[in-house]
Short mmCIF file of C-alpha atoms and ligand atoms in Angstrom, two decimals:
data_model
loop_
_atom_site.label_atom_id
_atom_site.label_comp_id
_atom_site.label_asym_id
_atom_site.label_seq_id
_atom_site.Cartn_x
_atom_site.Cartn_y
_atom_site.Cartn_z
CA UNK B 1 93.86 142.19 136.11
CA UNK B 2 93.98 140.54 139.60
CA UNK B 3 95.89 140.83 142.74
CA UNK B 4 94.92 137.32 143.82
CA UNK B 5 97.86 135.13 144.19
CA UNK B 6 98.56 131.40 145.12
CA UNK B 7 98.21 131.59 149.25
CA UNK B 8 102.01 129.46 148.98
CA UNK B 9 104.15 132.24 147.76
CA UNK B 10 105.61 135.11 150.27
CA UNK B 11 103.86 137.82 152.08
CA UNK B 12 103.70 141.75 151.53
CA UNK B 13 103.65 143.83 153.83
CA UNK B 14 103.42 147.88 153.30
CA UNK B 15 103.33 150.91 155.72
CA UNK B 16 101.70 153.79 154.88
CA UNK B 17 100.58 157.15 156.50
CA UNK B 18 101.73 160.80 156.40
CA UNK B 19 105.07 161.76 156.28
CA UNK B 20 107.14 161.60 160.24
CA UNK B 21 105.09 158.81 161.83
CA UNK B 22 107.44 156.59 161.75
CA UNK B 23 106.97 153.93 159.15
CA UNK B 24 110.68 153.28 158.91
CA UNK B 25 111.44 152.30 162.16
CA UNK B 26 108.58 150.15 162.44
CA UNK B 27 109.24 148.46 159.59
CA UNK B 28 112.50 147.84 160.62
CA UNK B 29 111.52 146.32 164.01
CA UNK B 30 109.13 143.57 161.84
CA UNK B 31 112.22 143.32 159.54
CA UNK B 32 114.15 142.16 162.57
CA UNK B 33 111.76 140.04 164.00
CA UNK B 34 111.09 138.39 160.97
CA UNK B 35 114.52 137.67 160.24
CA UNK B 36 115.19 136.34 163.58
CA UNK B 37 112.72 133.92 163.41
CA UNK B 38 114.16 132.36 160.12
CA UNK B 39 112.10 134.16 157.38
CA UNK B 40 113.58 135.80 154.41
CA UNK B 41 113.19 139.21 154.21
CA UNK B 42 113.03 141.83 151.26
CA UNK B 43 113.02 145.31 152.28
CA UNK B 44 111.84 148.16 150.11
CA UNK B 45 110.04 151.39 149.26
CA UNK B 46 108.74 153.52 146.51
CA UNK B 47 109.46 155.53 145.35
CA UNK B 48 113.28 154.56 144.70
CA UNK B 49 113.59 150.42 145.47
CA UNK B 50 115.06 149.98 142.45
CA UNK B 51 118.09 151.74 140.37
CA UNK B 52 115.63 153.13 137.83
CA UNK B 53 113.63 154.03 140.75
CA UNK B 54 116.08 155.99 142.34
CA UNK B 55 116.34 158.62 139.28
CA UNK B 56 112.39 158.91 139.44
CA UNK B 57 112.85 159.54 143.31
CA UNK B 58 115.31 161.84 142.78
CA UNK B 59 112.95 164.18 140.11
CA UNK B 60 109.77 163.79 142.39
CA UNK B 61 111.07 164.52 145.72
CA UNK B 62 113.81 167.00 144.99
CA UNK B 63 113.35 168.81 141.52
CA UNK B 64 112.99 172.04 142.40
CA UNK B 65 110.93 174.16 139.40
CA UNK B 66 107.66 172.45 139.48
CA UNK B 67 106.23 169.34 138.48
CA UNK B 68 102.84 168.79 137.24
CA UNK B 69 100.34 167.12 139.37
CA UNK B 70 99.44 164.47 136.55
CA UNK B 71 103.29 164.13 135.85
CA UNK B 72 103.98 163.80 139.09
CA UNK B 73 101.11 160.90 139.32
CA UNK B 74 103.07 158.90 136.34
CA UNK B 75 106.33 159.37 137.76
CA UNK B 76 105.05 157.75 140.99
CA UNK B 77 103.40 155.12 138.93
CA UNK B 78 106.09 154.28 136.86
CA UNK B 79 108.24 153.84 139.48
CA UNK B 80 105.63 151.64 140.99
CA UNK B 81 105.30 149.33 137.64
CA UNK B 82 109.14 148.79 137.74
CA UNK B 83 109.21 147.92 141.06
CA UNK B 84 106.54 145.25 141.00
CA UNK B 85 107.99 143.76 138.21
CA UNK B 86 111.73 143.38 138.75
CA UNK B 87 111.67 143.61 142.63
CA UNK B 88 108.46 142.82 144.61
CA UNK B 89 106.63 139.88 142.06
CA UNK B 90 110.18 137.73 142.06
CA UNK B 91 110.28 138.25 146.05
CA UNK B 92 106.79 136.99 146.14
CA UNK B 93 107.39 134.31 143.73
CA UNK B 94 110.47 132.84 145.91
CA UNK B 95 108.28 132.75 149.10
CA UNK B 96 109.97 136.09 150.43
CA UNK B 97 108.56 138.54 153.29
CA UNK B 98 108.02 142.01 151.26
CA UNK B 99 108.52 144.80 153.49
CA UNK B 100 107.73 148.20 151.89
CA UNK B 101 107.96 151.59 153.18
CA UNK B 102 104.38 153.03 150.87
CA UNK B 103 102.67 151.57 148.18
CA UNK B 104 99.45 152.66 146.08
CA UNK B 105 97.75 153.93 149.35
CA UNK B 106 100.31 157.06 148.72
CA UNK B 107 99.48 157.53 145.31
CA UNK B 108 95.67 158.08 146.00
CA UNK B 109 96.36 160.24 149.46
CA UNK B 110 98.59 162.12 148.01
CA UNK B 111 98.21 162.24 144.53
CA UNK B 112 94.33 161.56 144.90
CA UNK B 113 93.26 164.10 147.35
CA UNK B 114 96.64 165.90 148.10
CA UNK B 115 96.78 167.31 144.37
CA UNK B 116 92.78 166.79 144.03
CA UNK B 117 93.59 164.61 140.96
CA UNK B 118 90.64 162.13 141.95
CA UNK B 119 91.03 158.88 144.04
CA UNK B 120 89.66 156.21 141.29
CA UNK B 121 92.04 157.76 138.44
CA UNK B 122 94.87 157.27 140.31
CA UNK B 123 93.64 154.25 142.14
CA UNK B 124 93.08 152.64 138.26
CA UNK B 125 96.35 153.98 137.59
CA UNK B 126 98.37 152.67 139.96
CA UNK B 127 96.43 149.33 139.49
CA UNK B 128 97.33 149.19 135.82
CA UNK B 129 100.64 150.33 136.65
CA UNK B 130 101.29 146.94 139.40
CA UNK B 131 98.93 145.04 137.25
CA UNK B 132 96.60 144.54 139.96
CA UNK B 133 98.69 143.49 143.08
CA UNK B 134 98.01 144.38 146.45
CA UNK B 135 99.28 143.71 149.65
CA UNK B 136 98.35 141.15 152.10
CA UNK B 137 98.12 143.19 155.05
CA UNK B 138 98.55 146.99 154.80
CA UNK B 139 99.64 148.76 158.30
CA UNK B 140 98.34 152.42 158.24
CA UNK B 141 99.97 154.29 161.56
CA UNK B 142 98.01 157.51 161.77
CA UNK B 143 99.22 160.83 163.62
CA UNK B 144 97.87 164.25 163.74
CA UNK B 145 100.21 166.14 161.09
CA UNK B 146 100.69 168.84 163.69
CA UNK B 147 102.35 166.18 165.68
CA UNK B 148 104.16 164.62 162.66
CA UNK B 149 105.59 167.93 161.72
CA UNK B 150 107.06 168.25 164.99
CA UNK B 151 108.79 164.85 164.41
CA UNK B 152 109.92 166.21 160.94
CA UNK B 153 111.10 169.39 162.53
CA UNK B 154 112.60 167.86 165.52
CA UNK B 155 115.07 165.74 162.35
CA UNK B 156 116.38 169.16 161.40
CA UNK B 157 116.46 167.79 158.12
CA UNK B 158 115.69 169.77 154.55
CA UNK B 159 112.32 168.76 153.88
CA UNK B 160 111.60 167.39 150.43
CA UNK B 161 108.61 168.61 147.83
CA UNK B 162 105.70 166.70 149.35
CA UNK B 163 107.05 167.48 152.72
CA UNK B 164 107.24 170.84 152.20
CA UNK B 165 103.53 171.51 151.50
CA UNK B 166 100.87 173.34 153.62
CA UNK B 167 98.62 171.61 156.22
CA UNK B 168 95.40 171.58 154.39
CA UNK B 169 97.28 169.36 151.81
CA UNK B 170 98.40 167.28 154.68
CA UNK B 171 95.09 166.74 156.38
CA UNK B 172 93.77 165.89 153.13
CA UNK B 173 96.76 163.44 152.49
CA UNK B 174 95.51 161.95 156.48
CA UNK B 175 91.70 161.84 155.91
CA UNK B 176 92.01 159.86 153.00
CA UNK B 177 94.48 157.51 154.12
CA UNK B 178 91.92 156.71 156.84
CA UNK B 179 88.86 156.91 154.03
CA UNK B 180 91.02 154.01 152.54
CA UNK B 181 91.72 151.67 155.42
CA UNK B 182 87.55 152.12 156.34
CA UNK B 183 86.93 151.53 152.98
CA UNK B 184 88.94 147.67 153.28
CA UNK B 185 88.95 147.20 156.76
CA UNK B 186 90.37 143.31 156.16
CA UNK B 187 93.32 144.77 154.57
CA UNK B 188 94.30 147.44 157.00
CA UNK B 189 95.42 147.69 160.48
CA UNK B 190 95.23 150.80 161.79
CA UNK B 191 97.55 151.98 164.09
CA UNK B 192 97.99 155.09 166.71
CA UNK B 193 101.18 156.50 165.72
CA UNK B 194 101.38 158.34 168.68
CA UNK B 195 101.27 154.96 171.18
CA UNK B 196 104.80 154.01 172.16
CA UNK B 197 107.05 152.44 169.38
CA UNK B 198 106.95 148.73 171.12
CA UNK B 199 102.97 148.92 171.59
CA UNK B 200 102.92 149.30 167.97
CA UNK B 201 105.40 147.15 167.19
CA UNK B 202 103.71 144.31 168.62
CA UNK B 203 100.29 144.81 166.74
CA UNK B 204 102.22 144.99 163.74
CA UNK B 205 103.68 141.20 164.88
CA UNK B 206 100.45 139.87 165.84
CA UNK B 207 98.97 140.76 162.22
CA UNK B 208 101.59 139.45 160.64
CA UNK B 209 102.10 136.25 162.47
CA UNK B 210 98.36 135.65 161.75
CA UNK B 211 98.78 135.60 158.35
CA UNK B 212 102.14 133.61 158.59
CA UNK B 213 100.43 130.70 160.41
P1 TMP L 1 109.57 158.96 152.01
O1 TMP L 1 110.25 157.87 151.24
O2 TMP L 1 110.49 159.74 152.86
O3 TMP L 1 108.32 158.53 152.70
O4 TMP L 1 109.12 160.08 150.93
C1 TMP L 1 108.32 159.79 149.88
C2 TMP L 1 107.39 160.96 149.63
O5 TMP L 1 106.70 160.71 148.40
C3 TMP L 1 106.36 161.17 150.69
O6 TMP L 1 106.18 162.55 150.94
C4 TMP L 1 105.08 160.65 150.08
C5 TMP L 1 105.30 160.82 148.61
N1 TMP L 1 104.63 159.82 147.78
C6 TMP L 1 103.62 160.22 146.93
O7 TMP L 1 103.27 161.40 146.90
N2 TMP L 1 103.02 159.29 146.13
C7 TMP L 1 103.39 157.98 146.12
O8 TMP L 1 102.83 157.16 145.38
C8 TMP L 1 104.45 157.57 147.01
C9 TMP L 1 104.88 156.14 147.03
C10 TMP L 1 105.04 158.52 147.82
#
């Protein structure tokens, strides 16, 4: 199991962090920028970038009786594995940009140390699950979740399972996110979510142009 692959074939990108620190929109700005200067780009998430994916997002985010913290882990994961296969690996293969809203990180932040289910099991897990592949660059923007709640409430949107939990599980979800990124420091960039949205959005750029070149 490896997540080496030939340096010719595309690049992925993921975003990760706690829930309101805007990973979408930042995504979208290097989705733009990418596009505009001629690259092809595939734009996704997990869990739900693919059909089957969808139904597992659907259970995981918005059944409401409860869901088992190891069930919840394979959900996540099998989402993941079906993914990887039938949407991020041919993307890769074709020379595509990858462009995905969470990836494994999430699994061991919030599955990991948000359910306390253990950071290697789900790590190994999620591995098995991708069969080894990891990104090329990983862009963790990191906010106080104080401050990201207010971003959530300031939505006024319903929040969803994950969203809905208490702070400790969210400062657990944060400190291991950044336990991660110090852990592979090549593979991360670590951003202040709160810094203006173009301050960010250039770091994000320089990263990736570095590895495009
Ligand atoms: P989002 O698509 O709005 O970010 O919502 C996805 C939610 O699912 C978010 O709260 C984080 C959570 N999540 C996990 O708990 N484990 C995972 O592996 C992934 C990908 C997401």
């Amino acid at each position: 199991m490896t997540g080496e692959r030939p340096r010719s074939t595309g690049l992925f990108v993921t975003f990760e962090g706690g829930d309101g620190v805007g990973k979408t929109t930042q995504a979208s700005l290097l989705q733009s920028w990418l596009t505009d200067a001629g690259r092809t780009v595939v734009r996704t998430r997990e869990p739900g970038g693919s059909e089957v994916g969808l139904l597992i997002r659907d259970i995981v985010l918005h059944h409401r009786g409860e869901v088992s913290p190891r069930a919840e882990a394979l959900l996540y994961a099998a989402d993941r594995a079906h993914h990887i296969e039938t949407v991020v690996r041919p993307a890769l293969a074709r020379g595509d940009v990858v462009i995905q809203d969470r990836y494994l990180d999430s699994s061991v932040a919030y599955q990991g140390a948000g359910r306390v289910l253990g950071r290697d099991e789900v790590r190994d897990l999620s591995l098995w699950a991708a069969e080894g592949l990891l990104p090329d660059v990983t862009v963790l923007l990191d906010l106080d979740p104080a401050a990201a709640r207010a971003r959530l409430d300031a939505d006024d949107k319903p929040f969803d399972r994950l969203e809905a939990e208490k702070e400790s599980f969210h400062a657990r979800v944060r400190a291991e996110f950044l336990a991660l990124a110090a852990a592979e420091p090549d593979r991360f960039l670590v951003l202040d979510a709160a810094l203006p949205s173009s301050e960010l959005a250039a770091a994000v750029r320089d990263r990736v142009a570095a590895l495009l070149s």
